[in-house]
Coordinates of C-alpha atoms in Angstrom, one line a residue:
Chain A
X9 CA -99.8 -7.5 -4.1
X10 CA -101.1 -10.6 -5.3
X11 CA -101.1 -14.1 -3.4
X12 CA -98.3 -16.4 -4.6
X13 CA -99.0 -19.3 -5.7
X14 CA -97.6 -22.4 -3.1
X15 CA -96.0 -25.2 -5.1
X16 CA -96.4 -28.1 -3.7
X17 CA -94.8 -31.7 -4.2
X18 CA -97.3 -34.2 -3.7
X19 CA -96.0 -38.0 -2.7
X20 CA -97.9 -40.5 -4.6
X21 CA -97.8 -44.4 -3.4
X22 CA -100.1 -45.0 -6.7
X23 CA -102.8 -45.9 -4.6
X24 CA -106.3 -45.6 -7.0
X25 CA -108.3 -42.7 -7.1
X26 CA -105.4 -40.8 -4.7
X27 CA -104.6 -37.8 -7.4
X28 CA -108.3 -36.8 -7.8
X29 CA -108.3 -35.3 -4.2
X30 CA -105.1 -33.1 -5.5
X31 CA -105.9 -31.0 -8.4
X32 CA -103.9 -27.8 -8.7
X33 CA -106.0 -24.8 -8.4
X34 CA -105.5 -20.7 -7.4
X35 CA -103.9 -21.0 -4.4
X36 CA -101.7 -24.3 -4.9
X37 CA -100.2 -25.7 -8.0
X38 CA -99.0 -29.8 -7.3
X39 CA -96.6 -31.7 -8.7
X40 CA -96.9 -35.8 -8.3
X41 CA -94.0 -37.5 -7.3
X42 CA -94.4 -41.0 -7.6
X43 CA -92.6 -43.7 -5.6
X44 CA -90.5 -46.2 -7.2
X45 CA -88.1 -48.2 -6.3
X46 CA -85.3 -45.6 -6.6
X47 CA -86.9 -43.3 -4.5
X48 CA -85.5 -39.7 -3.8
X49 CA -86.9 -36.9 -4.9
X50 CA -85.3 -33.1 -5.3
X51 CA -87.5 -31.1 -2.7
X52 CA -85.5 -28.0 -3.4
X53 CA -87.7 -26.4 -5.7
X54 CA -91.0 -26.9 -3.3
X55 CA -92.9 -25.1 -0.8
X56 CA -94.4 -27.5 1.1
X57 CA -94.2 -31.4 1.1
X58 CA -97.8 -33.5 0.5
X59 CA -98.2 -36.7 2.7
X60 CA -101.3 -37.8 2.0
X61 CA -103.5 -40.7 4.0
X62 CA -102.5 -44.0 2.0
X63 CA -98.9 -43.0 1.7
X64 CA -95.6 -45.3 2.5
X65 CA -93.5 -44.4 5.3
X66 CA -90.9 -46.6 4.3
X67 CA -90.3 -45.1 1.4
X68 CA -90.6 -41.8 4.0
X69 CA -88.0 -43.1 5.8
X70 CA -85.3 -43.1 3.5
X71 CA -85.2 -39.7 2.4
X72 CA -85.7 -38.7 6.7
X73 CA -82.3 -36.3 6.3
X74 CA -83.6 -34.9 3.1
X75 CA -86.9 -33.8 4.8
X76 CA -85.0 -32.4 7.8
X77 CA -83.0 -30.0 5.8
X78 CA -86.2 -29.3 3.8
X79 CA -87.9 -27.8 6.9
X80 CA -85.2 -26.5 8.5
X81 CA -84.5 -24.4 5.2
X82 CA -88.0 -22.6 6.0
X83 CA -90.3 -25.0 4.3
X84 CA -93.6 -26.8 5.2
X85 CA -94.9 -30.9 5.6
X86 CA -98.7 -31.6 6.1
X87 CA -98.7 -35.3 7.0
X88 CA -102.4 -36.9 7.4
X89 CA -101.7 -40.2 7.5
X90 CA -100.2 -42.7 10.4
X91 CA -96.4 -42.3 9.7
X92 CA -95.2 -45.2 11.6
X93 CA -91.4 -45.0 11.0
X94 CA -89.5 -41.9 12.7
X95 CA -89.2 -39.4 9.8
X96 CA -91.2 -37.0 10.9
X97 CA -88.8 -34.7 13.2
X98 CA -89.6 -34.6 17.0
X99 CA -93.1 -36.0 16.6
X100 CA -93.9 -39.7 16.5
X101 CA -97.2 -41.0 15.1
X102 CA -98.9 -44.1 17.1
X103 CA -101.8 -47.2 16.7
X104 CA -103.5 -47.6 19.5
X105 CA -107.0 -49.3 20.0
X106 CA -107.4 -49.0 23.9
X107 CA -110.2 -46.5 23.4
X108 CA -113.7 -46.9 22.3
X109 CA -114.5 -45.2 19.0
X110 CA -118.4 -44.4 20.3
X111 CA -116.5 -42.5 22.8
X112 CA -114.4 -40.3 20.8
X113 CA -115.0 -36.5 20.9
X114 CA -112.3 -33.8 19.8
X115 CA -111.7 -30.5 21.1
X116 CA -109.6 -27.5 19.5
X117 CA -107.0 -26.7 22.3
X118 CA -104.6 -24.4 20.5
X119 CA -105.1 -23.2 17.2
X120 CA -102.8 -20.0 17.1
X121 CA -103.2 -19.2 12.9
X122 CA -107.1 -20.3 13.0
X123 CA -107.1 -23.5 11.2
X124 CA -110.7 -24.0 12.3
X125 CA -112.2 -20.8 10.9
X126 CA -115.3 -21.8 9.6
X127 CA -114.8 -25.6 10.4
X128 CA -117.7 -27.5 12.0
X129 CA -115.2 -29.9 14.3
X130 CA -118.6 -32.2 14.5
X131 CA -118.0 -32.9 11.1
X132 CA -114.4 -34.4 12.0
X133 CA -116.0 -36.5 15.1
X134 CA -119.3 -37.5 13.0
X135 CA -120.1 -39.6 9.8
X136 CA -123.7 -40.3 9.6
X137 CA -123.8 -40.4 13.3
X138 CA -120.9 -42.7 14.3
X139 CA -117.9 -41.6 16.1
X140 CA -114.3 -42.1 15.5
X141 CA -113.8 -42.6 11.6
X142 CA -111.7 -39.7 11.2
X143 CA -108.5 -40.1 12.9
X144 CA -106.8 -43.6 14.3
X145 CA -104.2 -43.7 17.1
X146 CA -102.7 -40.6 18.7
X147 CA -99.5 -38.5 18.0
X148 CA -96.4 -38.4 20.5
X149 CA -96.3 -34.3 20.2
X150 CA -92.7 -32.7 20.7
X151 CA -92.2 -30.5 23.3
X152 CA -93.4 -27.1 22.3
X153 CA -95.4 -27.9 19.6
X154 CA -98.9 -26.8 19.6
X155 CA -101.4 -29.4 20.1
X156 CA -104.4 -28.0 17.7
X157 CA -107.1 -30.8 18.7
X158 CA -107.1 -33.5 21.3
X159 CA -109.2 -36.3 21.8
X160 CA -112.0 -37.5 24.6
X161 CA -108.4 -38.7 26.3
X162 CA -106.4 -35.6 25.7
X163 CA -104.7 -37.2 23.4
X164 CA -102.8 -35.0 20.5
X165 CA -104.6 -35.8 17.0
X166 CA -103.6 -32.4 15.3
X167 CA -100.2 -31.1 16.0
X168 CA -99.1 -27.6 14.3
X169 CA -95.2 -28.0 15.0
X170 CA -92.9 -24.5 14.6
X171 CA -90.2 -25.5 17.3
X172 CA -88.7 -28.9 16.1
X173 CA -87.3 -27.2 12.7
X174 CA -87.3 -24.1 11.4
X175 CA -90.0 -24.6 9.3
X176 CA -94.0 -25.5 9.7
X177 CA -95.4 -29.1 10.1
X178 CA -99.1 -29.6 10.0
X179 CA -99.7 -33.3 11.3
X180 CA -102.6 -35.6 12.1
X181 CA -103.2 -38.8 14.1
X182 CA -103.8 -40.3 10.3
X183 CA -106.9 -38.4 9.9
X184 CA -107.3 -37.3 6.0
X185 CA -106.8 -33.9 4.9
X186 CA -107.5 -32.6 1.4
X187 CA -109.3 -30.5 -0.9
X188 CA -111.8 -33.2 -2.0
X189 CA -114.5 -30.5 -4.0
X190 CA -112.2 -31.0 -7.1
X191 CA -113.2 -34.6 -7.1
X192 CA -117.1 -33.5 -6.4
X193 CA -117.4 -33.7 -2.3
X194 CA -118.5 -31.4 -0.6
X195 CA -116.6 -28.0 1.3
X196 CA -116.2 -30.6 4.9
X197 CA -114.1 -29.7 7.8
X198 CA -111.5 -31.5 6.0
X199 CA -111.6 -29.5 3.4
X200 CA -111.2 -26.2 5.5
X201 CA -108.4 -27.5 7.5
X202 CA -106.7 -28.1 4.5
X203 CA -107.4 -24.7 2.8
X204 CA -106.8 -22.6 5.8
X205 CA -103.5 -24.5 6.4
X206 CA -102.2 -23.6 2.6
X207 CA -103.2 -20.3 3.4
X208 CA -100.9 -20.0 6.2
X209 CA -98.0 -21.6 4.5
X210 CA -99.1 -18.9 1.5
X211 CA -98.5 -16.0 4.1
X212 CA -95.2 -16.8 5.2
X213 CA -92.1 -14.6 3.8
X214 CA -90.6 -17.6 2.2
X215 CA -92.7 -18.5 -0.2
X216 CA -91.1 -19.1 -3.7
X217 CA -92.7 -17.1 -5.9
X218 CA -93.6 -19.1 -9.0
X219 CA -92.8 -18.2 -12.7
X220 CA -95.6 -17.6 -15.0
X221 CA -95.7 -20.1 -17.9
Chain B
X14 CA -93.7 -69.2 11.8
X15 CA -93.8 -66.7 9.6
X16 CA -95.6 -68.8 6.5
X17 CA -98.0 -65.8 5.3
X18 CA -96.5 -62.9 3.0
X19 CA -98.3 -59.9 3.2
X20 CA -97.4 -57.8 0.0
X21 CA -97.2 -54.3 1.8
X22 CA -96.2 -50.6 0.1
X23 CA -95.7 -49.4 3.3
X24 CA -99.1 -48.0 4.6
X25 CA -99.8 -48.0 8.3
X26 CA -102.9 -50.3 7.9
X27 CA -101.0 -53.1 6.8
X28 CA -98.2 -52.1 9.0
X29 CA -100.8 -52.2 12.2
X30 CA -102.1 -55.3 11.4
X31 CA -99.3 -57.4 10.5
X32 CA -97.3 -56.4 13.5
X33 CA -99.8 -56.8 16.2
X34 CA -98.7 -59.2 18.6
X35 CA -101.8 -61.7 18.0
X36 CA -100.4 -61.8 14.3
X37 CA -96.8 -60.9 13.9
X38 CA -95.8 -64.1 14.1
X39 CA -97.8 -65.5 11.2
X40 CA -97.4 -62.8 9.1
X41 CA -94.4 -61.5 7.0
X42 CA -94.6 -58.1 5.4
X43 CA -92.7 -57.9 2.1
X44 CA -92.4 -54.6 0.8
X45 CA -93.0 -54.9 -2.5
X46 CA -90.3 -53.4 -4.1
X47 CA -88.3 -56.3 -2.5
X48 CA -91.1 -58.8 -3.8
X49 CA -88.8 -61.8 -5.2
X50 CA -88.6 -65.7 -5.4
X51 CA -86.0 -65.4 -2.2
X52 CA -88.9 -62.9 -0.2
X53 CA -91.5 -66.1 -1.1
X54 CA -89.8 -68.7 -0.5
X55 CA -91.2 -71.3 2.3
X56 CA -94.4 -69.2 2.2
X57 CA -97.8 -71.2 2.4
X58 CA -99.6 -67.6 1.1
X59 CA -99.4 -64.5 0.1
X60 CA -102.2 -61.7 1.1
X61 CA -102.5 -58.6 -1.6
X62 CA -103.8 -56.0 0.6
X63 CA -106.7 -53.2 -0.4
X64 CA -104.4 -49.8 -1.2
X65 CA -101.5 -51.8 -2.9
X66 CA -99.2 -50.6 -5.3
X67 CA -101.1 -51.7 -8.8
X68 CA -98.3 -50.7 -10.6
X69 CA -95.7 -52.7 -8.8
X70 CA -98.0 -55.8 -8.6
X71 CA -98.1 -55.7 -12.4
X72 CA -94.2 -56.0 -12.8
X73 CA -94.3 -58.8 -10.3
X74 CA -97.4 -60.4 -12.0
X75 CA -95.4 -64.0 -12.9
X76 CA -93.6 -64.0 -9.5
X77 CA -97.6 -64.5 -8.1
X78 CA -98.4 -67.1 -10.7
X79 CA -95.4 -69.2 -10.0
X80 CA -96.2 -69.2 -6.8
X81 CA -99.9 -70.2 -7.2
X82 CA -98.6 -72.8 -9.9
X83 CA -96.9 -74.4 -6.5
X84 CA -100.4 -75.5 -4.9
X85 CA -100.2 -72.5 -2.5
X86 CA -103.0 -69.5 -1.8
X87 CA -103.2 -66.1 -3.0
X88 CA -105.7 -63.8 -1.5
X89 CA -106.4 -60.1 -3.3
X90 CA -108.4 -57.7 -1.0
X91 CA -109.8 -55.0 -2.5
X92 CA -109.1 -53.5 -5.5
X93 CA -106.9 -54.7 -8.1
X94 CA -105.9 -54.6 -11.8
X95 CA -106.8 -56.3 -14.9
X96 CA -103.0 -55.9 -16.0
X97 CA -102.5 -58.9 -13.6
X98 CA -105.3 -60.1 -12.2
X99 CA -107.9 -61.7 -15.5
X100 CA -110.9 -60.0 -14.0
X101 CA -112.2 -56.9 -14.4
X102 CA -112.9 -54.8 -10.8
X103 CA -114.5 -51.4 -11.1
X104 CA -114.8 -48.9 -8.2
X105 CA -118.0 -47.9 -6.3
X106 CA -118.9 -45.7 -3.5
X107 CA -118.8 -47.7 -0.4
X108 CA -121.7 -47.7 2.1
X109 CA -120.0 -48.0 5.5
X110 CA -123.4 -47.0 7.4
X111 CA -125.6 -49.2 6.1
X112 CA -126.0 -50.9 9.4
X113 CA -127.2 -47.4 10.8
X114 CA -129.3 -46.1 8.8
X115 CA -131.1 -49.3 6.3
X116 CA -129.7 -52.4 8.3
X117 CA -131.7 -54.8 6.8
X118 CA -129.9 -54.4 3.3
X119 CA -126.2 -55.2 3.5
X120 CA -123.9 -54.7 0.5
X121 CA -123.8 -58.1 0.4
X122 CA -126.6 -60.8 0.0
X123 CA -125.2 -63.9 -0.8
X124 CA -122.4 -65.9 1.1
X125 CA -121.2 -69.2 0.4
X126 CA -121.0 -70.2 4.1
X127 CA -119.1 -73.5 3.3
X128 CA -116.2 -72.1 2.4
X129 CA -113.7 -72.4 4.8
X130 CA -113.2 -68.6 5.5
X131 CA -116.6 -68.0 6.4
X132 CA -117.7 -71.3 8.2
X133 CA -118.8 -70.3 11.5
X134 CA -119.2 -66.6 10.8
X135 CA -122.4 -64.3 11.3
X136 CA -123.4 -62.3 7.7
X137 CA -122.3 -59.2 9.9
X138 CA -119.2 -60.7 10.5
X139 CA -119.1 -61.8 6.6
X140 CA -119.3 -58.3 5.3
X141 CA -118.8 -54.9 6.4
X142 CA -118.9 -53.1 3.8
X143 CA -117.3 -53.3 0.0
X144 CA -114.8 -51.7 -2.0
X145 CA -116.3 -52.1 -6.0
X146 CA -117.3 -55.0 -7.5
X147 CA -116.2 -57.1 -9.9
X148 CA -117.9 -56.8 -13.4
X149 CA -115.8 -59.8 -15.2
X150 CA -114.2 -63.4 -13.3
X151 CA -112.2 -65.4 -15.3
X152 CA -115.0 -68.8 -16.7
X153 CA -113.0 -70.9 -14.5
X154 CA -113.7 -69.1 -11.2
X155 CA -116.8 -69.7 -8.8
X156 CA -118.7 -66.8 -6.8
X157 CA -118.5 -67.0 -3.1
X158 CA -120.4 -63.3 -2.2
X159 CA -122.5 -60.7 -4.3
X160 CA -124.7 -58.1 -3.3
X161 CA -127.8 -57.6 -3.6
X162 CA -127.7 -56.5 -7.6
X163 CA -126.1 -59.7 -8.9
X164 CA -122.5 -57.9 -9.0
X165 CA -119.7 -60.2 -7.7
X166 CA -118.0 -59.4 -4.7
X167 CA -115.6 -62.8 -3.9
X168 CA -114.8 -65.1 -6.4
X169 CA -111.9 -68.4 -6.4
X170 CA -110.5 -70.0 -8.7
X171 CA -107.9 -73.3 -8.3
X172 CA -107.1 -72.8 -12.3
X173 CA -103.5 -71.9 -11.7
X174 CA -102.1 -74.8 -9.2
X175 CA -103.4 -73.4 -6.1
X176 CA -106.0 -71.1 -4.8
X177 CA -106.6 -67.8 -6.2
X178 CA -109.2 -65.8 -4.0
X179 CA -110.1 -62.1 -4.7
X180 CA -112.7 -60.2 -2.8
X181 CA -113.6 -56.1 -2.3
X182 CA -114.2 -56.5 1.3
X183 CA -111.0 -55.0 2.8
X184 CA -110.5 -57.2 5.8
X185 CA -106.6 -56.6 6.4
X186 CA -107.2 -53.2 6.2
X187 CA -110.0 -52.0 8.5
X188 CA -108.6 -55.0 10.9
X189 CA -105.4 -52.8 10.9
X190 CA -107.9 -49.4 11.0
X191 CA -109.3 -51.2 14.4
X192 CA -112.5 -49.1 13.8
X193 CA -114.5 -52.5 13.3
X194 CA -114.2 -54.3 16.4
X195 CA -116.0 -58.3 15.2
X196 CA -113.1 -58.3 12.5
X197 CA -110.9 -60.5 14.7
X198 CA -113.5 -63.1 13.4
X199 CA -113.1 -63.0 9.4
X200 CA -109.1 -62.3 9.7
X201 CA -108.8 -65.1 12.3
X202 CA -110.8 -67.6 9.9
X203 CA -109.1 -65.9 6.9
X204 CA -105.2 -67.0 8.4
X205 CA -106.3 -70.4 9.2
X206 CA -107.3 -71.1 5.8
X207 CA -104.2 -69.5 4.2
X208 CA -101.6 -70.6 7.1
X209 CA -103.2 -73.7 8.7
X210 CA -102.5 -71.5 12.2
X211 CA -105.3 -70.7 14.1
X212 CA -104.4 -66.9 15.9
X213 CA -104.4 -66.4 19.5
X214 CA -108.4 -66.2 20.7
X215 CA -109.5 -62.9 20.8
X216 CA -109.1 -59.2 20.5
X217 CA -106.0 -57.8 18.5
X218 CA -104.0 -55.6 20.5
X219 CA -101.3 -53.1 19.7
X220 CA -96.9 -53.3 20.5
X221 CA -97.0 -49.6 20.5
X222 CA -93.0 -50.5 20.8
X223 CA -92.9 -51.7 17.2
X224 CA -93.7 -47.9 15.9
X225 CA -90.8 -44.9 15.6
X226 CA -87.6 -45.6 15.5
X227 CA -88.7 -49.8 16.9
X228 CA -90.3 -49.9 13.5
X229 CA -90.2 -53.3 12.0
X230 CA -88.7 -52.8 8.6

């Protein structure tokens, strides 16, 4: 039996350049919802719900019941961005700049569907030899959830959360996440995340399988 | 006093910056879908933060120039539009090591230390790093920075009543990021010139009680 495709709705704030880290491809096909005024999009017909770094968590807000129901109806969120209001359910995103960045090292803690196969995690905690430009701030994890990487302070910066709906929540402490080789990076740890993530989502039972055009 | 609108779309940069205790009291986030003559009013400036809504700007594009037609400031971080902005920006990839790895060329070269946002300031403190450049002004505006290849990085103009200053450096943004830590020093001199306030000396800090469900929106 063949993979099915995940179909994905990706929020947009219209932030420049944001849609050329997206590109539909074999294993996910996107659709770009785009905020307006009026915002309130029909998640029904969606796998999994795109939050992308850059994204507006007021807007996020507003349609907090809609994405409740969403996961509790079996679906997925990956949010990589610093959601600042409480939409996301049981699991509160945070600034804080008590830490020293030169200081930051993560550590994979619990990783139960291996969402660092094949990642380099230096790669996360490294660019061009500086520390800390990945990921700002920490998450407030429910209770439950499983804390995928921590910091040099143990604090959460990758949640995987299966308890606080019936669904699957991918989160990080703001830290990007995205297939960026369809806009000519290179295959990075963010990358893999990203992939391997999908992948899980793509294995679960309740993936709507999509109609051929 | 509130007397500085920061034009925000809702993105936790802004959000971390405008609320933090050192500034919250300066600053007033508008969301811009609420952007109107009523959100403006009594307002000495308006800041248009790097990662805005373009789109949204450009509906709102008189709103701005009535404003500036008042004698008050607009300052544009970033990138931005020529739908409402009569400059031309185009992206580039941005150097954010340069100070690692060839410190002795910084993406910018030239700084017009008199102006009043940058009197006093160190060139590392002047320029981090840059988001694009701009490849057309309007003939009425004057350079403040470039880099080293010519290419315009802040520019001002006092054609349309007040003062309209556009640069690619980000400072709003990467002081809301809190991975820079000498920004306190460009944003501080950045709110005196728009607000006439001068910020509490020293680091910003974080009201980690203004985030879930404290959240001011």
């Amino acid at each position: 039996m063949l993979p099915v495709m995940i179909n994905a709705l990706l929020i947009s704030n219209n932030i420049a350049g944001l849609d050329d880290y997206y590109v539909s491809n074999e294993l996910v096909q996107y659709t770009v919802c785009r905020i307006t005024k009026d915002f309130d999009p029909d998640l029904a017909p969606y796998d999994i719900l795109v939050i992308p770094n850059g994204s507006d968590h007021v807007a996020m807000l507003k349609i907090k019941d809609k994405v409740r129901a969403f996961l509790d109806a079996g679906k997925a969120l990956i949010c990589s961005d610093g959601w600042f209001t409480d939409w996301v359910p049981g699991n509160q995103w945070v600034m804080d700049n008590a830490r020293r960045t030169i200081d930051i090292r993560y550590h994979v803690k619990t990783d139960r569907y291996g969402l660092f196969d094949g990642v380099d995690l230096d790669e996360l905690t490294f660019s061009h030899g500086m520390s800390g430009w990945w990921a700002c701030g920490y998450i407030q994890v429910a209770e439950g959830a499983d804390v995928v990487v921590e910091d040099t302070w143990q604090r959460p910066i990758i949640v995987l959360d299966e308890v606080s709906t019936n669904g699957l929540m991918l989160l990080t402490a703001s830290g990007p996440l995205a297939d960026v080789t369809f806009s000519g990076d290179r295959e990075v740890a963010l990358v893999r995340i990203y992939r391997n993530f999908l992948k899980r989502v793509q294995s679960k039972n309740n993936v709507v399988p999509m109609i051929a055009e | 006093m509130q007397t500085i609108g920061l034009i925000f779309n809702g993105v936790w940069s802004h959000y971390a910056m405008a609320t933090a205790p050192k500034y919250r009291d300066i600053y007033k986030l508008i969301y811009v879908y609420d952007l109107d003559d009523e959100a403006v009013a009594g307002l000495d400036a308006l800041v248009v933060p790097f990662q805005s809504n373009q789109l949204e700007l450009a509906l709102r594009k008189d709103l701005i120039y009535d404003f500036l037609k008042q004698g008050k400031k607009v300052f544009v971080e970033g990138d931005s539009t020529a739908d409402w902005l009569d400059a031309q920006w185009e992206d580039r990839p941005v150097n954010n090591y340069w100070w690692v790895e060839n410190p002795d060329n910084p993406p910018v070269s030239e700084t017009k230390y008199d102006h009043p946002i940058y009197q006093g300031l160190t060139p590392r403190q002047a320029c981090w790093h840059t988001h694009g450049v701009y490849t057309r002004i309007p003939d009425h505006a004057e350079v403040i920075q470039a880099n080293p290849q010519g290419e315009i990085i802040s520019w001002q103009t006092h054609h349309y009543g007040g003062t309209l200053f556009a640069t690619t450096l980000d400072p709003i943004v990467e002081h809301g990021v809190q991975q820079i830590t000498h920004l306190d020093n460009y944003v501080d001199r950045l709110t005196e010139w728009l607000s006439g306030i001068k910020p509490t000396p020293g680091r910003m800090t974080i009201d980690q009680g203004v985030y879930g469900e404290g959240a001011l929106i």
